[in-house]
PDB file of C-alpha atoms and ligand atoms in Angstrom:
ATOM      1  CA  UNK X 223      15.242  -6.648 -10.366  1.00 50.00           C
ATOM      2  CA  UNK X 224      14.217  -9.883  -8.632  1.00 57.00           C
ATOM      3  CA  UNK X 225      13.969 -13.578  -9.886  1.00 64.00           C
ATOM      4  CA  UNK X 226      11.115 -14.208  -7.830  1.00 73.00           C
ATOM      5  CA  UNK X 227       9.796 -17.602  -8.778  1.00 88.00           C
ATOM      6  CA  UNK X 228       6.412 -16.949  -7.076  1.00 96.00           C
ATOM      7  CA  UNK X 229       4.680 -14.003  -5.704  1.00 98.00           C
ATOM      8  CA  UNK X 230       4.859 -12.084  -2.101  1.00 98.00           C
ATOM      9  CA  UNK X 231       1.342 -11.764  -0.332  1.00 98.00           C
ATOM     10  CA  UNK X 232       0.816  -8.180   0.700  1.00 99.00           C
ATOM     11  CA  UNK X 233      -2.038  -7.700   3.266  1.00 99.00           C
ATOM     12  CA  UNK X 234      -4.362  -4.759   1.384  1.00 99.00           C
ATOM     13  CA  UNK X 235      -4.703  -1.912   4.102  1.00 98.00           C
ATOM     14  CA  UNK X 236      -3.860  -4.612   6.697  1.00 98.00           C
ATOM     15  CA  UNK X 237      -6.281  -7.699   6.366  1.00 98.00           C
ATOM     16  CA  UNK X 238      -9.092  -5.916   5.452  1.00 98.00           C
ATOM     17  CA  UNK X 239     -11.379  -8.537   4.312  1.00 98.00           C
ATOM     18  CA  UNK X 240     -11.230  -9.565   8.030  1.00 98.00           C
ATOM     19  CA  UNK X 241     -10.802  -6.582  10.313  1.00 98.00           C
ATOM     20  CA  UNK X 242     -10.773  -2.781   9.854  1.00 98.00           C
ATOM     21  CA  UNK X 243      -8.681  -1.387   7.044  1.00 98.00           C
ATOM     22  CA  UNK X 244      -5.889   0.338   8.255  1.00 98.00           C
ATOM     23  CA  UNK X 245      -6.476  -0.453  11.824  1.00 98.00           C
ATOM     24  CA  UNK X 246      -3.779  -1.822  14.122  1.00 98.00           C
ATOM     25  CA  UNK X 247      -6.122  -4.759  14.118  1.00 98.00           C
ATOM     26  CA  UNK X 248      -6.014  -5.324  10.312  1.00 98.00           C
ATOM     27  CA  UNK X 249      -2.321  -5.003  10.632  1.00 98.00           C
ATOM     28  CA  UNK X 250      -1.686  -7.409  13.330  1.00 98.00           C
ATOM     29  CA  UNK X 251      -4.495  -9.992  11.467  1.00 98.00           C
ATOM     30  CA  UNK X 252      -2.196  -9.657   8.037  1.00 98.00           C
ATOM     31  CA  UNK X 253       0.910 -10.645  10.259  1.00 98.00           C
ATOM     32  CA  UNK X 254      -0.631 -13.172  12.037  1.00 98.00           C
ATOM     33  CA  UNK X 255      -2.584 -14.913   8.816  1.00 98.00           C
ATOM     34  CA  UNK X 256       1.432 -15.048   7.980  1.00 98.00           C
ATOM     35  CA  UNK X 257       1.331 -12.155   5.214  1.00 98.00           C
ATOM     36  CA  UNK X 258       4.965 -11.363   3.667  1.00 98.00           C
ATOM     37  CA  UNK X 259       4.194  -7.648   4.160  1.00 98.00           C
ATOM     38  CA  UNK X 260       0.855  -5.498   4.579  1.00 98.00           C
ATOM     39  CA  UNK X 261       0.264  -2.255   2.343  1.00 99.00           C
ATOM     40  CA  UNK X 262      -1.171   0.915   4.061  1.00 99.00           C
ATOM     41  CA  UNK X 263      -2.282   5.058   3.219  1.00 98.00           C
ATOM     42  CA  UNK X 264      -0.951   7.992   5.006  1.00 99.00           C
ATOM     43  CA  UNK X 265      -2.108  11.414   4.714  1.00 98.00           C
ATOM     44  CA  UNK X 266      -1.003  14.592   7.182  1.00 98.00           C
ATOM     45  CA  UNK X 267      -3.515  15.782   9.886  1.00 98.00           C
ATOM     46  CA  UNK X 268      -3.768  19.372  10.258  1.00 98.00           C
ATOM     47  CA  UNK X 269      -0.824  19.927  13.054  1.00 98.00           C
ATOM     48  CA  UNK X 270       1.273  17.874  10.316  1.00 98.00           C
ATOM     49  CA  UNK X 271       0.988  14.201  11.641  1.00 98.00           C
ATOM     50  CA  UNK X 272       1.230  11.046   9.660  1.00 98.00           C
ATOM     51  CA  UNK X 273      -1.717   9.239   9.864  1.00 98.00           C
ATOM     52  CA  UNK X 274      -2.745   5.685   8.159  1.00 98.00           C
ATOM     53  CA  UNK X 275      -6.435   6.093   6.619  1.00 98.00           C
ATOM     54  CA  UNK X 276      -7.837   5.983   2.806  1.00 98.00           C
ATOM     55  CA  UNK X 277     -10.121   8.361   2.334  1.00 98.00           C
ATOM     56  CA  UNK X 278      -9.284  12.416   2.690  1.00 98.00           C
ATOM     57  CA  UNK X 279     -12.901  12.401   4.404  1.00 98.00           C
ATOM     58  CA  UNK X 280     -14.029  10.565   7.165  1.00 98.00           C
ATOM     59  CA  UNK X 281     -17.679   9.253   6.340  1.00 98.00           C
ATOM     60  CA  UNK X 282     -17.058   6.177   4.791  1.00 97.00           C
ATOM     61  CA  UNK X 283     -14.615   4.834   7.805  1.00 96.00           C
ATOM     62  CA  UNK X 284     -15.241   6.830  10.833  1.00 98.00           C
ATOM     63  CA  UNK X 285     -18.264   8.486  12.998  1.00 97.00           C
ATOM     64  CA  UNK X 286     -16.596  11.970  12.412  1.00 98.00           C
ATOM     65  CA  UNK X 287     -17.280  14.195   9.501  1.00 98.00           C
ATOM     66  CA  UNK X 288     -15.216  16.684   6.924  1.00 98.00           C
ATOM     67  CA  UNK X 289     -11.495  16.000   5.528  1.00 98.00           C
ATOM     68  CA  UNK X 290      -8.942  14.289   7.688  1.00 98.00           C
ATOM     69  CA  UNK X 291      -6.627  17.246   6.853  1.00 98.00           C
ATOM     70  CA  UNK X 292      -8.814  19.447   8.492  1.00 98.00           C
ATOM     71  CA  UNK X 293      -8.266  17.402  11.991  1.00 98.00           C
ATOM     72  CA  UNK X 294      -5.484  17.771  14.546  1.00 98.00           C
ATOM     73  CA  UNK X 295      -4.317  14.381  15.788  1.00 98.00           C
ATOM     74  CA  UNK X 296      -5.565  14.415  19.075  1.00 98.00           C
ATOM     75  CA  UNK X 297      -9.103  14.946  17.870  1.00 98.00           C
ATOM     76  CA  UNK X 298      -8.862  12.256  15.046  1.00 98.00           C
ATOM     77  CA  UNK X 299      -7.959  10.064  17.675  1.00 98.00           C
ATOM     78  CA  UNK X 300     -11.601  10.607  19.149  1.00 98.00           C
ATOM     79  CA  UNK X 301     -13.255   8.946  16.625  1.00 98.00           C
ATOM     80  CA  UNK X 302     -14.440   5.601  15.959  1.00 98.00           C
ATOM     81  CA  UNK X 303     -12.291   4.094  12.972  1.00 98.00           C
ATOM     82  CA  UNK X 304     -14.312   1.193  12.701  1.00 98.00           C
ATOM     83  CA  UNK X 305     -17.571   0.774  11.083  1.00 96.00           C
ATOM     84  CA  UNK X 306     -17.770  -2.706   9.933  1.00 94.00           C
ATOM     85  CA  UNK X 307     -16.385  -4.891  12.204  1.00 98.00           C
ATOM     86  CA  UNK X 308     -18.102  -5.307  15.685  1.00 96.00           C
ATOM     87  CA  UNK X 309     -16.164  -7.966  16.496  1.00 97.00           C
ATOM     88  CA  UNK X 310     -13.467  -5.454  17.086  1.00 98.00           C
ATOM     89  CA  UNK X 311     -14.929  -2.705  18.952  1.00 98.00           C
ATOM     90  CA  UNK X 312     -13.514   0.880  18.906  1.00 98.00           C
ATOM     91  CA  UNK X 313     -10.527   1.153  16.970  1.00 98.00           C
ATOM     92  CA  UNK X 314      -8.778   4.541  16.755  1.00 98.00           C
ATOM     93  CA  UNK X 315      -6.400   5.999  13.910  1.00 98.00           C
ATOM     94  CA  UNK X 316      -2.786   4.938  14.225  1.00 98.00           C
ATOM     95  CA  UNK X 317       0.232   7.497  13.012  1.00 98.00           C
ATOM     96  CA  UNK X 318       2.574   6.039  10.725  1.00 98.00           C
ATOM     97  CA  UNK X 319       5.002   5.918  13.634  1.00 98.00           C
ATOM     98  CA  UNK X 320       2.743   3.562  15.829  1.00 98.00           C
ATOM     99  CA  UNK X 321       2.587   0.950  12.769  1.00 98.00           C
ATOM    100  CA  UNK X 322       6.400   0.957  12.259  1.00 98.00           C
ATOM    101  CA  UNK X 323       6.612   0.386  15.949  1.00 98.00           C
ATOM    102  CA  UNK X 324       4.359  -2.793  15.521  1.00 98.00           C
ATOM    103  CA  UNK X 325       6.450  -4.219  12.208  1.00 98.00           C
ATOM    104  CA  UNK X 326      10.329  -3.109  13.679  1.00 96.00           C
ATOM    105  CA  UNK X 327      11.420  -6.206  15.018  1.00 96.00           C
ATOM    106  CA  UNK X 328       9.418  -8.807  12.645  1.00 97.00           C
ATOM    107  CA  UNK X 329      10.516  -8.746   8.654  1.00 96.00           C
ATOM    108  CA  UNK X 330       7.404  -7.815   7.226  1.00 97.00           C
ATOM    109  CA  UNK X 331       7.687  -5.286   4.563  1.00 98.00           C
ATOM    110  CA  UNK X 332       5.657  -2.563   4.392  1.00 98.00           C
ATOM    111  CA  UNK X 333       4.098  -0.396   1.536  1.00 98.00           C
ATOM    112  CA  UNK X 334       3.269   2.506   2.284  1.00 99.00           C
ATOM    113  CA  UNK X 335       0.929   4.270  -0.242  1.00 99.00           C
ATOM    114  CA  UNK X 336       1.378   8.246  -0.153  1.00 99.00           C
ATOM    115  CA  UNK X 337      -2.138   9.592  -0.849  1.00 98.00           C
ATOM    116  CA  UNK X 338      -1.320  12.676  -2.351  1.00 98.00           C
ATOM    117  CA  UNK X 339      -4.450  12.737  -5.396  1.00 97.00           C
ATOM    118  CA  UNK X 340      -6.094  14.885  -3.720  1.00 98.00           C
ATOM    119  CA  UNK X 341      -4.396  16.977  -1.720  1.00 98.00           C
ATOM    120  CA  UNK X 342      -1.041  17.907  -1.922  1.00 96.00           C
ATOM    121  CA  UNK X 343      -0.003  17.487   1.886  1.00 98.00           C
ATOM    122  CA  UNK X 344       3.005  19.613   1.458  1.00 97.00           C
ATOM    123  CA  UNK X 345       5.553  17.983   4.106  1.00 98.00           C
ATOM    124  CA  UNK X 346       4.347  14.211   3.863  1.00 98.00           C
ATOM    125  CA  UNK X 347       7.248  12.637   1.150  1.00 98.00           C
ATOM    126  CA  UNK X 348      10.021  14.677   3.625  1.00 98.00           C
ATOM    127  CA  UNK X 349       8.427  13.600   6.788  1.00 98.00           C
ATOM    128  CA  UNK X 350       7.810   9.798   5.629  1.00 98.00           C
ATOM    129  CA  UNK X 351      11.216   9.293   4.462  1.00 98.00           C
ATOM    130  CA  UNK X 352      12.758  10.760   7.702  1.00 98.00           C
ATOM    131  CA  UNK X 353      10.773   8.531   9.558  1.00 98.00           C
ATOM    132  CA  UNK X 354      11.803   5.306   7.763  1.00 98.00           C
ATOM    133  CA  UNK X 355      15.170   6.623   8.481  1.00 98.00           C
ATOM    134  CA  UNK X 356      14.537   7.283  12.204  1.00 98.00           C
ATOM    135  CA  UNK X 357      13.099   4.076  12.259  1.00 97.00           C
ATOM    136  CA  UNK X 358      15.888   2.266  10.780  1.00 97.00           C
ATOM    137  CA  UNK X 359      12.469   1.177   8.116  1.00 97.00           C
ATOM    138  CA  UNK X 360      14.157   2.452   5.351  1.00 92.00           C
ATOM    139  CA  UNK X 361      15.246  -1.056   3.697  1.00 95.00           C
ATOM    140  CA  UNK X 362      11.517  -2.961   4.497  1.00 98.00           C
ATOM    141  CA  UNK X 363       9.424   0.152   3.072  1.00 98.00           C
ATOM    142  CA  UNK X 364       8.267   0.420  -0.413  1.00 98.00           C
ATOM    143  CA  UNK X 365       6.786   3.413  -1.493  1.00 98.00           C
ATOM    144  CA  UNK X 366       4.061   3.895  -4.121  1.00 99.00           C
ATOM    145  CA  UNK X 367       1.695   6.968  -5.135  1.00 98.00           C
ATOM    146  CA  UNK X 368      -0.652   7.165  -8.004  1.00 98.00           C
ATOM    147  CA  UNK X 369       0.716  11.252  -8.274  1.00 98.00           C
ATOM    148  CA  UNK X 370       3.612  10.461  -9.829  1.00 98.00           C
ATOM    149  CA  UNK X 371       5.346  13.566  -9.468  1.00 98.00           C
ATOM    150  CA  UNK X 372       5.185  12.637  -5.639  1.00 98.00           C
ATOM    151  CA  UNK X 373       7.438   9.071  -6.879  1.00 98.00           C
ATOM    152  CA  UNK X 374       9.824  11.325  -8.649  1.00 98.00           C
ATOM    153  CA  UNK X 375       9.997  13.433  -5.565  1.00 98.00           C
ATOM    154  CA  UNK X 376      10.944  10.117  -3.506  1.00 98.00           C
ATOM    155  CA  UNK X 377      13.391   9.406  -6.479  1.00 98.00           C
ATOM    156  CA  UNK X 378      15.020  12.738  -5.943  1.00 98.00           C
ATOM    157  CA  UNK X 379      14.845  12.950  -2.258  1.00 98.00           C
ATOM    158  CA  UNK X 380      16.274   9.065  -1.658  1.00 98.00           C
ATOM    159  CA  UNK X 381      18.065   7.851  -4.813  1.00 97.00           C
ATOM    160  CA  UNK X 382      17.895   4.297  -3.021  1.00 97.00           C
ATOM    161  CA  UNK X 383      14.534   4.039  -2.656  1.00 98.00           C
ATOM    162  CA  UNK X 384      12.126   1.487  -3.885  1.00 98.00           C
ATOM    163  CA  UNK X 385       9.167   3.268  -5.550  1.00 98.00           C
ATOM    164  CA  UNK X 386       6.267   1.828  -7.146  1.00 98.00           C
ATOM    165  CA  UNK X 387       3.900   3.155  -9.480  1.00 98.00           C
ATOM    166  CA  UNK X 388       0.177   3.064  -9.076  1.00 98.00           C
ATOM    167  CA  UNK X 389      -2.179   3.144 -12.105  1.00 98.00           C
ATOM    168  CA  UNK X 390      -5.922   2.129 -12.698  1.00 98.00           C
ATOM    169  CA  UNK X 391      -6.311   2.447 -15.636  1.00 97.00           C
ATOM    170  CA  UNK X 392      -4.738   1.961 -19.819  1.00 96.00           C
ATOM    171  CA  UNK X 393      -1.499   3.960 -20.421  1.00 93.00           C
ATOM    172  CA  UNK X 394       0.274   3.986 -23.772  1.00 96.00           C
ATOM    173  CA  UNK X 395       3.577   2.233 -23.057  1.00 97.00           C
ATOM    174  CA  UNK X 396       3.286   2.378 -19.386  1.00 98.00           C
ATOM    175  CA  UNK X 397       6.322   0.040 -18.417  1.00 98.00           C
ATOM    176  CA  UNK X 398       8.678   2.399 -20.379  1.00 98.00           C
ATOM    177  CA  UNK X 399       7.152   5.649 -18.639  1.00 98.00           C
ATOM    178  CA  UNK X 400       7.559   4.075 -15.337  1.00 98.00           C
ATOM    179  CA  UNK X 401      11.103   3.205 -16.012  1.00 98.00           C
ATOM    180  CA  UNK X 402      11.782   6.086 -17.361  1.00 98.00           C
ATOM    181  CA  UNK X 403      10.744   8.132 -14.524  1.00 98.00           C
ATOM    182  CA  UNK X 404      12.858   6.304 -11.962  1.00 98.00           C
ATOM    183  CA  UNK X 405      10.493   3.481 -10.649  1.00 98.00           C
ATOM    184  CA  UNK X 406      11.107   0.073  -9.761  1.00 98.00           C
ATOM    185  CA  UNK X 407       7.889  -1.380 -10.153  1.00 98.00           C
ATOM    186  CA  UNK X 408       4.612  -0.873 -11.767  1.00 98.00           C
ATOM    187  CA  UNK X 409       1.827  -1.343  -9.169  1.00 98.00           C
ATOM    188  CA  UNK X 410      -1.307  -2.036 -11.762  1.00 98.00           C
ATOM    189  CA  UNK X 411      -4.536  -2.504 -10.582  1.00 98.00           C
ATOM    190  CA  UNK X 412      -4.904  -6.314 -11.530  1.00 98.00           C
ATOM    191  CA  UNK X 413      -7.360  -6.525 -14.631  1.00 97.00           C
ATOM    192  CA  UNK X 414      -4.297  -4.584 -16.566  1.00 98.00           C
ATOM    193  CA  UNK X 415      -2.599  -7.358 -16.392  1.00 97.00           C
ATOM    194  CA  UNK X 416      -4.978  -9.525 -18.299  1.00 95.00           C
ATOM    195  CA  UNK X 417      -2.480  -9.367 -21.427  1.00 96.00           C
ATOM    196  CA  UNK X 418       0.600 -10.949 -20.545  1.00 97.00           C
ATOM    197  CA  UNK X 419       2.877  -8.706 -22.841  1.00 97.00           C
ATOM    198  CA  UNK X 420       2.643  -6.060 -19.588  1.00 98.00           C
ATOM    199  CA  UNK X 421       4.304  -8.623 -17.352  1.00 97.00           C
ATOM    200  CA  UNK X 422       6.600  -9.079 -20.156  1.00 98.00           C
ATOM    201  CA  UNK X 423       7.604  -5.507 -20.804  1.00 98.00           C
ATOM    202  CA  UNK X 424       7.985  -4.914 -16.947  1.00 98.00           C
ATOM    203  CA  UNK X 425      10.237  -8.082 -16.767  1.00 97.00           C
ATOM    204  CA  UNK X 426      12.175  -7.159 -20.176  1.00 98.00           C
ATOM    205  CA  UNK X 427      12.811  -3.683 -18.135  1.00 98.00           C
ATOM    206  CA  UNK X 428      13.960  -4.835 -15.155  1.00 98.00           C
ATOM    207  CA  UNK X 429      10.810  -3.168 -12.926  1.00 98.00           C
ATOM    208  CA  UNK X 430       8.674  -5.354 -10.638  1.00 98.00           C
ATOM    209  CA  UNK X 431       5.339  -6.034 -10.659  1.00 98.00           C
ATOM    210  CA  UNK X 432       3.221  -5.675  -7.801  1.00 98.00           C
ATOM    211  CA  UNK X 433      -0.924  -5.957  -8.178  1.00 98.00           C
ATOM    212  CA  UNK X 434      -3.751  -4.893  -6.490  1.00 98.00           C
ATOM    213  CA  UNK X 435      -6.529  -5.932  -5.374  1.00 98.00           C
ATOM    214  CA  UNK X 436      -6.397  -9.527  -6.168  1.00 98.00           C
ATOM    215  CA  UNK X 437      -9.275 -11.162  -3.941  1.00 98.00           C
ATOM    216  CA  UNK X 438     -10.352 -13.669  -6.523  1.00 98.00           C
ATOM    217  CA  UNK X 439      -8.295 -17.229  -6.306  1.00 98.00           C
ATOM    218  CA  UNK X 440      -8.755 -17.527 -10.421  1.00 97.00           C
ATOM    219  CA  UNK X 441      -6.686 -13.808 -10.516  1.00 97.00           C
ATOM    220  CA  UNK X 442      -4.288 -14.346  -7.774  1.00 98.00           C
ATOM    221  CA  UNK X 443      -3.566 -18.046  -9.700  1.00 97.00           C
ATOM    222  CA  UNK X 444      -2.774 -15.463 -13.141  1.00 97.00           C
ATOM    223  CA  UNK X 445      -0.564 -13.163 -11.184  1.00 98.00           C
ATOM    224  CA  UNK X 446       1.369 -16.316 -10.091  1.00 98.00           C
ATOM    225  CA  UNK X 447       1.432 -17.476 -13.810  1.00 97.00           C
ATOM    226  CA  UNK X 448       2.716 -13.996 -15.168  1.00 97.00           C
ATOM    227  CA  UNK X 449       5.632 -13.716 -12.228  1.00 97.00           C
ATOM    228  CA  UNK X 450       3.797 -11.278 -10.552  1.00 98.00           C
ATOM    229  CA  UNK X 451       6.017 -10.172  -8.028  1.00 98.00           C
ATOM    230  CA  UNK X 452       3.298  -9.039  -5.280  1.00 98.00           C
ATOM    231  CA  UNK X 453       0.073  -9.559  -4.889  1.00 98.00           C
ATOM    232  CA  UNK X 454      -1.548  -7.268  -2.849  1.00 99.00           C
ATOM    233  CA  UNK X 455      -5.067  -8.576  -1.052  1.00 99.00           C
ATOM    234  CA  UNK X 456      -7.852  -8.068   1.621  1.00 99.00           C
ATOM    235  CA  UNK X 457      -7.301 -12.113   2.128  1.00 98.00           C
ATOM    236  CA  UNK X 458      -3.860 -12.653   2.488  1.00 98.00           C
ATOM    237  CA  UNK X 459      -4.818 -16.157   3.398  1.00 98.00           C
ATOM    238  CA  UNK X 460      -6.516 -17.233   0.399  1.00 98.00           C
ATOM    239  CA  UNK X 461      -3.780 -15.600  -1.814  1.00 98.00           C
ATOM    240  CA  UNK X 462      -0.697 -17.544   0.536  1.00 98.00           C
ATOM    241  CA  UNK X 463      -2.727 -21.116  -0.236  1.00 98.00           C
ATOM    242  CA  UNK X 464      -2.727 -20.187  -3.865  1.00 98.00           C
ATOM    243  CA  UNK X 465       0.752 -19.634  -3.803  1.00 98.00           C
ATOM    244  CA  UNK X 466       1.407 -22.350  -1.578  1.00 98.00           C
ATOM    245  CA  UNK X 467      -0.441 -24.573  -4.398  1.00 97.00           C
ATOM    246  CA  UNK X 468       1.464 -23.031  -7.325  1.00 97.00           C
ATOM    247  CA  UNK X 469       5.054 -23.245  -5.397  1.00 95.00           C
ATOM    248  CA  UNK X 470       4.565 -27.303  -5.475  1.00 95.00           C
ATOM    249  CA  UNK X 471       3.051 -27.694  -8.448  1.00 93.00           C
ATOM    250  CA  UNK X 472       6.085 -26.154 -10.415  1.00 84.00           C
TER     251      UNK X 472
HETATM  252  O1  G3P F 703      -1.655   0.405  -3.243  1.00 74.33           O
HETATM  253  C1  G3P F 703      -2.605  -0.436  -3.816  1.00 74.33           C
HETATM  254  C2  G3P F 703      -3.997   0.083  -3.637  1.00 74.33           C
HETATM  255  O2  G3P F 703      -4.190   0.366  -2.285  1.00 74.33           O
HETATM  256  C3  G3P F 703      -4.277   1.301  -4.459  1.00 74.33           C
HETATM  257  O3  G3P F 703      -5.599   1.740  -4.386  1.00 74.33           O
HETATM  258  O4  G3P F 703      -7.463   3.063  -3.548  1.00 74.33           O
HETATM  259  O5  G3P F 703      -6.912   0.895  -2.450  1.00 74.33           O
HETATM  260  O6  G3P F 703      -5.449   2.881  -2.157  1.00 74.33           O
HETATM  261  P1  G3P F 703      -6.374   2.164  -3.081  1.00 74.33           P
HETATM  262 MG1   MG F 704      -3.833   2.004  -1.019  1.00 74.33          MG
END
């Protein structure tokens, strides 16, 4: 458990407010806006490669069609992954590997966000955690998943690792249930943190809170009141001032 005295600001799919989410772009924006780490979603392609996107289809982000699991690497890697951001012209999908290669020598953290709702991905908790190894990652990754049988399977597979529960919506005694199934943090969508006896309980149990997606200065100002430990954002900018603000006012 940490004593943070004010919150880490965790770029949300890179810097996705201001580039393409989960783009090498949106990854290299969140390092340079001077974000303490970036989160990020892998899935497997169909040949079994890690790949960083958010969506199991490709409409919303891409100019291809169908599920990404149904997509070799090599032919993901023909499509556009930008939609929204001219600015940035053609930006292709990135493997987990490629992103790790960006962050190695730098100390931003990373979270990586095992999208496993949907799909199962058989493979993709083994082949992540072997990669953070490879990748000598292992100590700057945090792992979260909102199947939580996938964060016991981390549990089980790497006793040391740091694993954070996602949830967006009301559990009954959710701090104890994460605790009690071998997290370290509770990773709450933000409005579920409106009472502050959830930051309490987490505290109280020694887990760590870290919130997403914070992208309005009034909420990222709470999450710095309730000893939010991270604060995850598509403008880590805004959310570093706020800190900035609350660091020298206390
Ligand atoms: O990990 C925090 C957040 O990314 C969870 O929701 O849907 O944006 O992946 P989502
Ligand atoms: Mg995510």
């Amino acid at each position: 458990m940490t004593n943070r005295k004010h919150p880490l600001v965790f770029a949300h799919r890179g810097a996705s407010g201001y580039a393409p989410e989960n783009t090498i772009v949106s990854f290299k924006k969140a390092m340079e806006l001077g974000a303490d780490g970036f989160e990020l979603d892998v899935q497997l392609t169909k040949d079994n490669e890690i790949v960083v996107i958010h969506d199991e289809w490709l409409e919303r982000l891409t100019d291809g069609r169908g599920f990404v699991r149904d997509y070799t690497l090599e032919q993901l890697r023909q499509l556009n992954f930008n939609k929204n951001f001219p600015e940035y012209g053609v930006q292709r999908v990135r493997t987990l590997r490629e992103v790790f290669e960006l962050v190695k020598d730098s100390d931003i953290e990373v979270n990586v966000e095992l999208k496993t709702g949907i799909f199962e991905y058989p493979g993709l908790v083994e082949k992540v955690l072997a990669l953070a190894e490879e990748m000598d990652m292992k100590d700057r990754v945090i792992y979260s998943s909102f199947n939580h049988y996938t964060c016991v399977k981390i549990r089980e597979l790497l006793p040391d690792a740091r694993i954070g529960f996602l949830y967006g919506d009301v559990f009954i005694e959710v701090e104890q249930y994460v605790k009690d199934h071998g997290g370290d943090a509770i990773h709450p969508a933000f409005y579920l943190l409106q009472d502050p006896i959830h930051a309490i309980k987490a505290k109280q149990l020694g887990l760590e809170i870290n919130t997403w997606t914070v992208n309005e200065p009034a909420y990222m100002e709470l999450c710095c009141q309730l000893g939010v430990d991270r604060i995850i954002t598509n403008y880590p900018d805004v959310a570093l001032g706020i800190v900035e603000k609350f660091k020298s006012s206390n």
